[in-house]
GROMACS .gro file of C-alpha atoms in nm:
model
  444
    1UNK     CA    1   2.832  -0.991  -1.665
    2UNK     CA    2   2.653  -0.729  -1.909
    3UNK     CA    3   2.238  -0.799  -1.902
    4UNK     CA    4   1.962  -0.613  -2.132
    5UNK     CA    5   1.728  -0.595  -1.813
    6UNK     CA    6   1.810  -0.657  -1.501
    7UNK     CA    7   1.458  -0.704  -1.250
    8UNK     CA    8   1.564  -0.645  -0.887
    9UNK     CA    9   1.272  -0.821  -0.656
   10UNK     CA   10   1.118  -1.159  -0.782
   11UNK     CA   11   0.736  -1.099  -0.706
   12UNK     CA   12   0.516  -1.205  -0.923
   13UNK     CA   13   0.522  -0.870  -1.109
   14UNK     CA   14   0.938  -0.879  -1.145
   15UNK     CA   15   0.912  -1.269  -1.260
   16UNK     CA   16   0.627  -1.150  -1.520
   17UNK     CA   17   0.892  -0.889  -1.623
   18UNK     CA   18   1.194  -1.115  -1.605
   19UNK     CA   19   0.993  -1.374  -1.820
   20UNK     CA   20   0.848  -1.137  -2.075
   21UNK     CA   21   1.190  -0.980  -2.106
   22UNK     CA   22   1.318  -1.316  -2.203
   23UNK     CA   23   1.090  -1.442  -2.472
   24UNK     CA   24   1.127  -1.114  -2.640
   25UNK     CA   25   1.465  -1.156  -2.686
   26UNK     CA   26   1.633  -0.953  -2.411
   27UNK     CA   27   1.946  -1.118  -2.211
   28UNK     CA   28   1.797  -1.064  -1.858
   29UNK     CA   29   1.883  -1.108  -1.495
   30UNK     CA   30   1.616  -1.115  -1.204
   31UNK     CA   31   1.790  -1.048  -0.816
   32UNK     CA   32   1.601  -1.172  -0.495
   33UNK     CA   33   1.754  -1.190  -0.206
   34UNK     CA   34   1.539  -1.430  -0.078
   35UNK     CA   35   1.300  -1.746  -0.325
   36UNK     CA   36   1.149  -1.627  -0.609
   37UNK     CA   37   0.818  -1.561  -0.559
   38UNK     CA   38   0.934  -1.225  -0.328
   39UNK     CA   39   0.727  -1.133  -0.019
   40UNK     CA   40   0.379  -1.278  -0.171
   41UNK     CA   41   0.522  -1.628  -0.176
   42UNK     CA   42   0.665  -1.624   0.200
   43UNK     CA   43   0.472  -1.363   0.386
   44UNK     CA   44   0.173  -1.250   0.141
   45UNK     CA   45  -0.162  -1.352   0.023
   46UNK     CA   46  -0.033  -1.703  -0.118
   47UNK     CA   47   0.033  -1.857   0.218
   48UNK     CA   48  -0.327  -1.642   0.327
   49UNK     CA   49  -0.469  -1.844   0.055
   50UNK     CA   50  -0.326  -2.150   0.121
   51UNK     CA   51  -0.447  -2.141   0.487
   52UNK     CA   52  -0.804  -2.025   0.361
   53UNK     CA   53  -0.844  -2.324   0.158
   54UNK     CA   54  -0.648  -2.606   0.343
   55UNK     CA   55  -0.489  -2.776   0.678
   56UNK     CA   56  -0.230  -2.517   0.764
   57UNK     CA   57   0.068  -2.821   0.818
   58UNK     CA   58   0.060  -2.836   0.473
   59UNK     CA   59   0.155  -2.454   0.359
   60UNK     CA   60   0.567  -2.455   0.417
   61UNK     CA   61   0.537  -2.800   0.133
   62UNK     CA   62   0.369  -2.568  -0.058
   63UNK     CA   63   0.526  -2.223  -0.003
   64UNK     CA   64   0.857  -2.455  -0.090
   65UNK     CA   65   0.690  -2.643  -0.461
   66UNK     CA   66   0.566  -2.312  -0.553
   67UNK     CA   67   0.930  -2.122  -0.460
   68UNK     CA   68   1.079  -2.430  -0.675
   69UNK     CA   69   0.844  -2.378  -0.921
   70UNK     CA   70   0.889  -1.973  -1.057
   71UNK     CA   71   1.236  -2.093  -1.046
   72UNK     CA   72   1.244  -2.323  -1.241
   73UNK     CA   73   1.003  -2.152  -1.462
   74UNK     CA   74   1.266  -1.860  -1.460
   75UNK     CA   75   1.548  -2.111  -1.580
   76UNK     CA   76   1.363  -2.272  -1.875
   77UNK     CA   77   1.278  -1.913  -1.988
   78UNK     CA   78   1.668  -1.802  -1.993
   79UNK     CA   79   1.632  -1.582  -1.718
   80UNK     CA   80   1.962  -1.520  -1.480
   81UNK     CA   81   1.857  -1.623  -1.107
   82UNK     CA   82   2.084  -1.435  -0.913
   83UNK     CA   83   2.055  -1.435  -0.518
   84UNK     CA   84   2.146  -1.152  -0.329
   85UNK     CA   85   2.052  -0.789  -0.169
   86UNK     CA   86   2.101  -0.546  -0.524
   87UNK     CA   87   2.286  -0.221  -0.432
   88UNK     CA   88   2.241   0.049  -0.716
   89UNK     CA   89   2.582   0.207  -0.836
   90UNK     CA   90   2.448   0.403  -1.099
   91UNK     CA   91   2.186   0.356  -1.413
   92UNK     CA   92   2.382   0.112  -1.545
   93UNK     CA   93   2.563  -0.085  -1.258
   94UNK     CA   94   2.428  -0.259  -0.973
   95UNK     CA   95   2.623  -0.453  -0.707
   96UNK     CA   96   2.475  -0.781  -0.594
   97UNK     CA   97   2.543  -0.884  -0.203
   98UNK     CA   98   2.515  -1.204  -0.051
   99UNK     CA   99   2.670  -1.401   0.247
  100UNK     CA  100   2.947  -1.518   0.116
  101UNK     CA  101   3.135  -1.212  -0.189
  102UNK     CA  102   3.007  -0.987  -0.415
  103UNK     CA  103   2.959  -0.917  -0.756
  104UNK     CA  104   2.913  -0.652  -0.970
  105UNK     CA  105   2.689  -0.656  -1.287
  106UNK     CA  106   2.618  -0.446  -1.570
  107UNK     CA  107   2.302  -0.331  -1.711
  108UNK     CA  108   2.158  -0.109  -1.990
  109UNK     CA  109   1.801  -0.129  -1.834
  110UNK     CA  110   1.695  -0.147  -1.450
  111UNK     CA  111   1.352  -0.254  -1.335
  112UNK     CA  112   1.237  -0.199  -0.960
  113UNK     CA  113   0.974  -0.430  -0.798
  114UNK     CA  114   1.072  -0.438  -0.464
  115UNK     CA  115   0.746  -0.357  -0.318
  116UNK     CA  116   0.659  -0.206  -0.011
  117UNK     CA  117   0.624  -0.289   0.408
  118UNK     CA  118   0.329  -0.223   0.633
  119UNK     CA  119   0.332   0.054   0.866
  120UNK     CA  120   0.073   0.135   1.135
  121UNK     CA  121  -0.212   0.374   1.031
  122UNK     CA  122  -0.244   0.508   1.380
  123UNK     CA  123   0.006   0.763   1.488
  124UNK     CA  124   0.250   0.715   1.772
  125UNK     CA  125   0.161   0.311   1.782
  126UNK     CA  126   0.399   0.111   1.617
  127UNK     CA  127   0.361  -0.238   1.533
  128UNK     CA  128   0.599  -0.455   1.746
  129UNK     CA  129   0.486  -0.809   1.665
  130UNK     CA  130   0.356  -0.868   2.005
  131UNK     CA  131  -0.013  -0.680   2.078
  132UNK     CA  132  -0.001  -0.463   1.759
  133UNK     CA  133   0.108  -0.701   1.424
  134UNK     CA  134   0.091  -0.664   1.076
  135UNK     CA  135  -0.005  -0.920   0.850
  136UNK     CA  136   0.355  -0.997   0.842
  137UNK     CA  137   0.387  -1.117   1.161
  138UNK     CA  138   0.037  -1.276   1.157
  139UNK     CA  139   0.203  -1.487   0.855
  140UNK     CA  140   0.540  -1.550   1.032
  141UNK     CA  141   0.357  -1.690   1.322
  142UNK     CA  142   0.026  -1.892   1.118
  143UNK     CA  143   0.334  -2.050   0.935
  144UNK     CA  144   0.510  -2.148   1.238
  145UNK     CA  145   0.231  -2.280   1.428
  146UNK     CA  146  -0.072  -2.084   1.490
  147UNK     CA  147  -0.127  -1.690   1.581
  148UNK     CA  148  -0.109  -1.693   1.962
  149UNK     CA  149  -0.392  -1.477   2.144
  150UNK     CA  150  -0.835  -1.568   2.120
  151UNK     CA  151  -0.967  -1.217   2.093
  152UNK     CA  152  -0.811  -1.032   1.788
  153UNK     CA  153  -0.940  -0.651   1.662
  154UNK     CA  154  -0.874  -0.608   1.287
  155UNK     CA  155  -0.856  -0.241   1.184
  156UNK     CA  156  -0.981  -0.239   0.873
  157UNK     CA  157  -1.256  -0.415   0.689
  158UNK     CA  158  -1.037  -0.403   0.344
  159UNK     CA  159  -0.946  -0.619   0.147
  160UNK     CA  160  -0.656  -0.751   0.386
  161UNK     CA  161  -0.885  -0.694   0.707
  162UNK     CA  162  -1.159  -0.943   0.543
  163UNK     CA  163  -0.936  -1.204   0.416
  164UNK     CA  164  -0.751  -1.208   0.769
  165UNK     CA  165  -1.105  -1.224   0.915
  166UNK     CA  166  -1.190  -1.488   0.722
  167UNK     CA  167  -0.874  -1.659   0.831
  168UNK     CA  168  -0.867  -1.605   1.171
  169UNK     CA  169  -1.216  -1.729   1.229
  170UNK     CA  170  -1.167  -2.021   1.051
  171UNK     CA  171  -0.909  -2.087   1.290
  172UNK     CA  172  -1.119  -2.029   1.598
  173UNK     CA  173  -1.080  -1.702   1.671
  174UNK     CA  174  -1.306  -1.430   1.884
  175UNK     CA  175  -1.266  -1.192   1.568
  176UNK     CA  176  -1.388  -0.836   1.587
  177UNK     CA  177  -1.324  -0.581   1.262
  178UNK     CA  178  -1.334  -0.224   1.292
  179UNK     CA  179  -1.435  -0.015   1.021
  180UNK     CA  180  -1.459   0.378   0.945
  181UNK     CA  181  -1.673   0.359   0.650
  182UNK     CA  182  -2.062   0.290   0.679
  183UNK     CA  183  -1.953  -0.073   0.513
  184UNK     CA  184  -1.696  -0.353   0.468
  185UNK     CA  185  -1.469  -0.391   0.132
  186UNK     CA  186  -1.608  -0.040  -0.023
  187UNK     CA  187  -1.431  -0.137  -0.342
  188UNK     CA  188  -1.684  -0.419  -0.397
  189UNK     CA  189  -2.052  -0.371  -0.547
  190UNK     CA  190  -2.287  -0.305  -0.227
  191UNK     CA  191  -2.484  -0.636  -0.311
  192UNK     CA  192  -2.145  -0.875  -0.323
  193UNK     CA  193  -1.999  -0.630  -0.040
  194UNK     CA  194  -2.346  -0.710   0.162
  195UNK     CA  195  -2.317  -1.081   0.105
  196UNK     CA  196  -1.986  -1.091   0.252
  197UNK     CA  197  -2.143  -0.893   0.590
  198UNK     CA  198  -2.418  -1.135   0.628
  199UNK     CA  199  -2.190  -1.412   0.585
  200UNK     CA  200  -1.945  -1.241   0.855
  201UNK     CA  201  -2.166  -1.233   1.107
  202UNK     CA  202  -2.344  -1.575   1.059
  203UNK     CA  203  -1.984  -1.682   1.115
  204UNK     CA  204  -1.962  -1.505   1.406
  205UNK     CA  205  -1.737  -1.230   1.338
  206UNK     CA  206  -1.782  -0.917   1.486
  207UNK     CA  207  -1.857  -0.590   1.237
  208UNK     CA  208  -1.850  -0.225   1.381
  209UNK     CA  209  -1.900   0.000   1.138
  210UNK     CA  210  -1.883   0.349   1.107
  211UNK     CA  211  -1.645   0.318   1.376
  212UNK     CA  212  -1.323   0.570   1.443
  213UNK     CA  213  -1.077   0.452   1.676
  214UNK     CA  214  -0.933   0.724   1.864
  215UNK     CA  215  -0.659   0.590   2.060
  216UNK     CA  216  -0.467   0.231   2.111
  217UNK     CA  217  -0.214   0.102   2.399
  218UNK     CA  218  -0.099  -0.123   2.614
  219UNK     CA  219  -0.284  -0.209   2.937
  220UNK     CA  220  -0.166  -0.085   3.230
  221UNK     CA  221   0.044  -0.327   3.436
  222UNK     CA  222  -0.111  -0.409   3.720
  223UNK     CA  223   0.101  -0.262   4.131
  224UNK     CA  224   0.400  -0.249   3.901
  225UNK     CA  225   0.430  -0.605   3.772
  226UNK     CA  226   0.660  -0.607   3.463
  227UNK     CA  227   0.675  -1.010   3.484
  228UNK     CA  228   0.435  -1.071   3.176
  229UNK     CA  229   0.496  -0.758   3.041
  230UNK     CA  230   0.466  -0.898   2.670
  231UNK     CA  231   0.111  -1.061   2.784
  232UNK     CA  232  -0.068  -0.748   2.812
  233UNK     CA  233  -0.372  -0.669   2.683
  234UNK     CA  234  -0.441  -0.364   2.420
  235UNK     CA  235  -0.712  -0.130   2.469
  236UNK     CA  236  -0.873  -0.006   2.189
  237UNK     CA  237  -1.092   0.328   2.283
  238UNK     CA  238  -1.348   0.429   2.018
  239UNK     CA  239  -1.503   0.777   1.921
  240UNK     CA  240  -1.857   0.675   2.023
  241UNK     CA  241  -1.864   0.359   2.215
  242UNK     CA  242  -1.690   0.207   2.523
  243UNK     CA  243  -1.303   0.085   2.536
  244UNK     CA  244  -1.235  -0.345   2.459
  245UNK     CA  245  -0.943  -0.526   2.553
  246UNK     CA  246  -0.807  -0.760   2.307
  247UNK     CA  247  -0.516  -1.007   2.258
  248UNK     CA  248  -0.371  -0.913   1.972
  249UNK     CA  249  -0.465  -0.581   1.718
  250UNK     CA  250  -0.411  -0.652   1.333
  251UNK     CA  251  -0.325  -0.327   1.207
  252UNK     CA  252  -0.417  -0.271   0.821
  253UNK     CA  253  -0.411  -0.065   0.512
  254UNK     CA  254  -0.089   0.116   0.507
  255UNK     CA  255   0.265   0.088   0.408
  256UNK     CA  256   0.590   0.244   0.262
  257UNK     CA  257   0.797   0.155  -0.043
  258UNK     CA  258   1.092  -0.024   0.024
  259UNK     CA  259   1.371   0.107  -0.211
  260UNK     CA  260   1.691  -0.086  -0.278
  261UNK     CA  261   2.020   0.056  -0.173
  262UNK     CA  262   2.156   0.340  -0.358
  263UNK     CA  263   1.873   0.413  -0.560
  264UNK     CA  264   1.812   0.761  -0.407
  265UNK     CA  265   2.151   0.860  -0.545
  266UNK     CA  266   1.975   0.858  -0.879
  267UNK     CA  267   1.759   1.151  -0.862
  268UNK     CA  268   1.470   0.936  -0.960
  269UNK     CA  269   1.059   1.126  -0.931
  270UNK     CA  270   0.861   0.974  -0.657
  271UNK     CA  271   0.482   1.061  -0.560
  272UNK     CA  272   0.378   1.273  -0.231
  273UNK     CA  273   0.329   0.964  -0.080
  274UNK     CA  274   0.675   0.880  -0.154
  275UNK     CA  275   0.614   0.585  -0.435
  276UNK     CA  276   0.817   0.591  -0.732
  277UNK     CA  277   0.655   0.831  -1.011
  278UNK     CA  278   0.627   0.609  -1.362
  279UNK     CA  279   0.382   0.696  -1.675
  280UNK     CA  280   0.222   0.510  -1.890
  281UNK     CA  281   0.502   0.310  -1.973
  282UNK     CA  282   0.661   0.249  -1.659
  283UNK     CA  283   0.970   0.449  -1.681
  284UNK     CA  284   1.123   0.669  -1.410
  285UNK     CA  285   1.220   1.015  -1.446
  286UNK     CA  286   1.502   0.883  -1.503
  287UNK     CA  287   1.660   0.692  -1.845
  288UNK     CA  288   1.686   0.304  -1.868
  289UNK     CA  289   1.526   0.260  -1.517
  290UNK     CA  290   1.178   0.102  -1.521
  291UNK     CA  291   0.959   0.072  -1.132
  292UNK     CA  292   0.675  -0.179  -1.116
  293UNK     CA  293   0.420  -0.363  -0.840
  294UNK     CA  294   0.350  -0.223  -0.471
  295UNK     CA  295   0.673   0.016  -0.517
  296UNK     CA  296   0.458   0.239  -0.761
  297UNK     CA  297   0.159   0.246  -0.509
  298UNK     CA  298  -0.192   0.288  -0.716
  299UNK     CA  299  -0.333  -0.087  -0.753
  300UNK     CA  300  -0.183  -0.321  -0.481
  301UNK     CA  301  -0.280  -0.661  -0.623
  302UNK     CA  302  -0.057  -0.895  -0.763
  303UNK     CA  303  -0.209  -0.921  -1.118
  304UNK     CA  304  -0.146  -0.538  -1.136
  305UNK     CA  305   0.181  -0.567  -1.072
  306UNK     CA  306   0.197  -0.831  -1.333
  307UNK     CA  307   0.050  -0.636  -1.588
  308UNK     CA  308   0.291  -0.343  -1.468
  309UNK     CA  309   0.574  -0.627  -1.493
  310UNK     CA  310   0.481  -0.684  -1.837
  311UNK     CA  311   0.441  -0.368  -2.045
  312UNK     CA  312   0.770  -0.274  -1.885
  313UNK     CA  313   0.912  -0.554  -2.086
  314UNK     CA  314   0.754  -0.482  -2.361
  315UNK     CA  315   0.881  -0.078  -2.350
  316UNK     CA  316   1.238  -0.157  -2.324
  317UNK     CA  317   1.198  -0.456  -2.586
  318UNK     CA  318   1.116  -0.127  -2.839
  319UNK     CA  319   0.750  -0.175  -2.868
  320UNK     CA  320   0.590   0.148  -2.751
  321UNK     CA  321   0.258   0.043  -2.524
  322UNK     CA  322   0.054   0.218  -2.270
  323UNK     CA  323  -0.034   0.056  -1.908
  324UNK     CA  324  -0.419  -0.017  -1.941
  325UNK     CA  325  -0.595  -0.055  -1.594
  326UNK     CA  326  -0.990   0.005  -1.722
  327UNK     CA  327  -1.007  -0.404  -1.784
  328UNK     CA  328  -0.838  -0.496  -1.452
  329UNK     CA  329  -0.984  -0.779  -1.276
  330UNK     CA  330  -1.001  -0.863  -0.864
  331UNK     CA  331  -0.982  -1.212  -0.635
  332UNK     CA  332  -1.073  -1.157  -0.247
  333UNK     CA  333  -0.998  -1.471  -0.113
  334UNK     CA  334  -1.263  -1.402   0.186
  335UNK     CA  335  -1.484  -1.645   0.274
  336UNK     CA  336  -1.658  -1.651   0.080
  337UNK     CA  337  -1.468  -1.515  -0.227
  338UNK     CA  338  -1.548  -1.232  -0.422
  339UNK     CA  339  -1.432  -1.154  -0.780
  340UNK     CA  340  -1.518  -0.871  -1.068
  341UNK     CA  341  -1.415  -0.648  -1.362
  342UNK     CA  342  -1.582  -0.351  -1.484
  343UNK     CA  343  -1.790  -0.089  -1.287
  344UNK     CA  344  -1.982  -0.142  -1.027
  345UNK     CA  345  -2.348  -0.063  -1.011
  346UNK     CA  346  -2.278   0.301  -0.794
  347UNK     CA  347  -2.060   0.367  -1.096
  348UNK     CA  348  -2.290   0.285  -1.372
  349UNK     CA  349  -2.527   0.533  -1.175
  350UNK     CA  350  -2.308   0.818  -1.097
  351UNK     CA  351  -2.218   0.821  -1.442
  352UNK     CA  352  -2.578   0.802  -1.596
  353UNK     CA  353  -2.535   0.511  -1.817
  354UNK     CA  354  -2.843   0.310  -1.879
  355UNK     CA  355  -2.818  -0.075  -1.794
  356UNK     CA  356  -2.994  -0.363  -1.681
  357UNK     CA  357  -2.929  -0.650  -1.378
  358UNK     CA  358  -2.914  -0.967  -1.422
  359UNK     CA  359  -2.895  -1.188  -1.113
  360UNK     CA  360  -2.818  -1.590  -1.051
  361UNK     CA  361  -2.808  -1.775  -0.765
  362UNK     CA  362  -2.560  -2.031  -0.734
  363UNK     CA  363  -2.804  -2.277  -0.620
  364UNK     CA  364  -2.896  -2.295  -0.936
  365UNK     CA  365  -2.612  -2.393  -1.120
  366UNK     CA  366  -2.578  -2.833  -1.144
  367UNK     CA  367  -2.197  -2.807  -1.112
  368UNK     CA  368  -2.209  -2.566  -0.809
  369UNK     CA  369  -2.455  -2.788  -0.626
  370UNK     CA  370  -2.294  -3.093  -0.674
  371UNK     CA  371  -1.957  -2.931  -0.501
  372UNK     CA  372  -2.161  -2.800  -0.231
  373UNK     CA  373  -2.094  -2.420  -0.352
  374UNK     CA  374  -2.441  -2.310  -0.307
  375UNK     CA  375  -2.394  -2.006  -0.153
  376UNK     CA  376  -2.352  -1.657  -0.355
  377UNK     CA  377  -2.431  -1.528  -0.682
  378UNK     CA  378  -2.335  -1.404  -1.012
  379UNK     CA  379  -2.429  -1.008  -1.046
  380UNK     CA  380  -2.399  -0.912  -1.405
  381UNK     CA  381  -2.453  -0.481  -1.542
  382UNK     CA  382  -2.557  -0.497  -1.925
  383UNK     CA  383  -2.593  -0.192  -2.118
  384UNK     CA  384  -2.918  -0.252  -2.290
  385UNK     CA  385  -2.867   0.037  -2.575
  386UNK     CA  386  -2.512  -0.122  -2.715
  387UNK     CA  387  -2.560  -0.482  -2.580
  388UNK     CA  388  -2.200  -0.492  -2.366
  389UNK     CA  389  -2.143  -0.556  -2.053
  390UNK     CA  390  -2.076  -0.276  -1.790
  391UNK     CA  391  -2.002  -0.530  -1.487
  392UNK     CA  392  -1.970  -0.844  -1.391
  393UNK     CA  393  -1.958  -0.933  -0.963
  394UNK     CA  394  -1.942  -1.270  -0.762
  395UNK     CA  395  -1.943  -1.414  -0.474
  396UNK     CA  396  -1.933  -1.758  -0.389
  397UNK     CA  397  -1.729  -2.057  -0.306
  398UNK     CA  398  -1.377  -2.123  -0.556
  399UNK     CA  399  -1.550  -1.879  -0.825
  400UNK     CA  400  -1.215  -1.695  -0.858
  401UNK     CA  401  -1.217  -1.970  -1.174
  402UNK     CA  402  -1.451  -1.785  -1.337
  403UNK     CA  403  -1.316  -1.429  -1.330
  404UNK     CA  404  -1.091  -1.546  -1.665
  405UNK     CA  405  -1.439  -1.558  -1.875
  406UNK     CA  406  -1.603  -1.270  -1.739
  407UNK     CA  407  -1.261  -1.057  -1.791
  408UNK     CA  408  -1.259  -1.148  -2.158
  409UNK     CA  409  -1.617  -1.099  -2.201
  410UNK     CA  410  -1.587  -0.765  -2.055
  411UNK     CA  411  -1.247  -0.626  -2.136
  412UNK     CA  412  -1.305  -0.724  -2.526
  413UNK     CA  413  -1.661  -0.542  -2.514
  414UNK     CA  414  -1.796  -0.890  -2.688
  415UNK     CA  415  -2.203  -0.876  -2.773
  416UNK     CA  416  -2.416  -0.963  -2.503
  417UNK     CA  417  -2.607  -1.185  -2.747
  418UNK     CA  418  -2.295  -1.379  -2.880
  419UNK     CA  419  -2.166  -1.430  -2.559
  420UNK     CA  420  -2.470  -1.613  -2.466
  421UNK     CA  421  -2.469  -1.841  -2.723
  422UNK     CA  422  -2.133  -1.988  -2.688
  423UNK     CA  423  -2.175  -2.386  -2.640
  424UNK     CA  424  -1.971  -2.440  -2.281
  425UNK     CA  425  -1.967  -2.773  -2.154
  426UNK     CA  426  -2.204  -2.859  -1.923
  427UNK     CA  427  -2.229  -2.917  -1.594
  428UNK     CA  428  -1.966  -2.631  -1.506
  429UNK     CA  429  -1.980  -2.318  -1.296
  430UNK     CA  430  -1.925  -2.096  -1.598
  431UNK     CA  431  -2.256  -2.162  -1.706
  432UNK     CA  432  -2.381  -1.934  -1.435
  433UNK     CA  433  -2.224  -1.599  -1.608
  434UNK     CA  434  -2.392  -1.655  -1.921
  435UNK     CA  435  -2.709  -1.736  -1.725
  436UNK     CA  436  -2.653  -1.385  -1.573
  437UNK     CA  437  -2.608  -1.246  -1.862
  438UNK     CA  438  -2.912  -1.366  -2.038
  439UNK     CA  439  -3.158  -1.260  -1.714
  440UNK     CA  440  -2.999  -0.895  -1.777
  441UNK     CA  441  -3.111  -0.904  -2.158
  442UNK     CA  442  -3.446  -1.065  -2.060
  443UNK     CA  443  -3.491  -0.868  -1.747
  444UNK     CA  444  -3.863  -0.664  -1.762
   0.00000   0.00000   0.00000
């Protein structure tokens, strides 16, 4: 079989690519070894999110419909399923492997989007699915049942290390997150980054700060009894505070890219920290081969990698286009959530650009109230010289929704004034941005 572009790994950014690759006319293949959908279908922040938002018996239903669903999506778009572990032969050959024969098929393009896997941060402690896990195994088990052990550590207060926090206290855990910086989820703003550490501990989660952890094991088994061995506690001991025992440690924020087979054959460019070097266009060093999603590094997030998935197509289609991060958007699914584009208001600063704040309670909004999503608010930067807007930050209850307005408002650098006067409907949640928006023009 001879293909145009042939995606190996069907995430969401190499079904993006796969799909765009289609509709523009390209004959195209997409190889997963496992459902389409890839890692952040099975083990990734979908089944997180379903478990944030709903009873956990009904995430394998769902993990399942939404599987079903990208494939058939893939189908109706033209796009060649094929199921199997991709070996690379060369830049145009790749053999396909599955449990029964093998195949060989024949490419003039190659995309990789076949991600990465956590690794433990701390040297010399590896993560061995019983007192030190990943959010791998934390997924493997929540899916199965429920994450065995009461007293969990979280090392880092990240994006993953909040949304896990959020998760595992909603499921009754004695949660305790450990941070090095002087604050949780640095990539927030400080006031939506705040929220979310007042709402932590209201909840009950424990928040160390400024906190180094200098070594972690296993404790010692007490006059030599080996019988429950895998029950042990770990011991986390700290720079400047006393050891704790806990259950089970959640270890966070770093991992390798996972290559297929034969692709270091090719000579291809990768990064000091060993990700696959691309420019602007997505193309390896070397001809016809394209890398996307977590295998790049740079922006871990889904909708990245779906961007990444997407100019790739459009590259090897023939139209020449540049990868444009500057208007990328961001969903936490914490609890609460937290979304935003643009800079944040330590940005705005550090670069000396005047602007305004406009601020809105969600108690304020009709829709909002009348869901019960009164906690949070809409944090909107405006510069007041050219009337755009710098930033736009939430936090709330379900107000990943509104991220799709405030993107387009942002990324298309609309008039403060005309965005205010579009006629939504009311009573929605939407009408809170605009609201935002207006107290920043108005602001004294």
């Amino acid at each position: 079989m001879k293909y145009d572009v042939t995606v190996i790994g069907g995430g969401p950014g190499g079904i993006a690519c796969a799909v765009k690759s289609s509709k523009l006319g390209l004959k195209t293949a997409l190889v997963e070894k496992n459902f389409p959908g890839g890692d952040a279908i099975n083990e990734g922040y979908y089944p997180l999110k379903v478990l944030l938002s709903d009873d956990e018996k009904v995430l394998p239903e769902r993990i399942q419909n939404a599987s079903f669903a990208w494939h058939d999506r893939l189908r109706k778009c033209g796009v060649d399923v094929i199921e199997g572990e991709a070996e690379v032969l060369d830049e145009g050959k790749i053999k396909i492997i599955t449990s029964t024969h093998t195949q060989n098929i024949h490419t003039k393009n190659i995309v990789i989007a076949t991600g990465n896997v956590p690794v433990s941060p701390v040297e010399g402690v590896k993560l061995d699915g019983q007192g030190f896990i990943s959010y791998q195994h934390a997924m493997k088990e929540s899916k199965a049942g429920e994450l065995t052990g009461d007293k969990i550590a979280i090392l880092g207060a990240d994006v993953e290390g909040c949304e896990f926090a959020s998760f595992f206290r909603s499921t009754g855990k004695d949660v305790s997150l450990f941070e090095t910086l002087d604050r949780i989820m640095p990539l927030c703003d400080k006031d939506t980054g705040s929220y979310l550490y007042d709402s932590f501990v209201h909840h009950g989660i424990k928040i160390k700060t400024n906190t180094k952890v200098t070594n972690c094991s296993y404790e010692k088994a007490q006059d030599n009894d080996r019988s429950n061995i895998n029950n042990r506690k770990v011991k986390l001991e700290f720079e400047n505070s006393d050891p704790e025992l806990f259950d089970r440690v959640l270890l966070t924020g770093k991992s390798i890219p996972k290559f297929p087979e034969g692709l270091d054959k090719l000579g291809i460019s990768c990064k000091d920290d060993g990700y696959i070097k691309v420019d602007s266009k997505m193309k390896t060093s070397v001809d016809g081969i394209y890398a996307i999603g977590d295998v790049i590094g740079g922006i871990t997030s889904a909708n990245a990698a779906i961007l990444e998935g997407r100019t790739a197509a459009v590259n090897i289609s023939g139209i020449k286009k540049d990868i444009d991060y500057s208007t990328m958007p961001y969903v936490f699914f914490t609890n609460p959530q937290i979304s935003a584009v643009g800079l944040r208001e330590m940005d705005v600063i550090s670069k000396e650009i005047p602007y305004k704040v406009g601020k809105i309670d969600f108690r304020y909004n009709l829709r909002a109230l009348s869901l019960g999503y009164d906690r949070g608010f809409v944090k909107v930067l405006v510069n007041p010289e050219e009337n755009i807007i710098l930033g736009i930050h939430i936090i709330g209850d379900n107000i990943s929704e509104l991220i799709p307005l405030s993107t387009l408002a942002y990324s298309k650098a609309i008039s403060t004034y005309d965005i205010t006067d579009l006629p939504l409907p009311h009573p929605i949640m939407g009408e809170i941005v605009l609201e935002a928006i207006e107290e920043a023009l108005y602001e004294a």
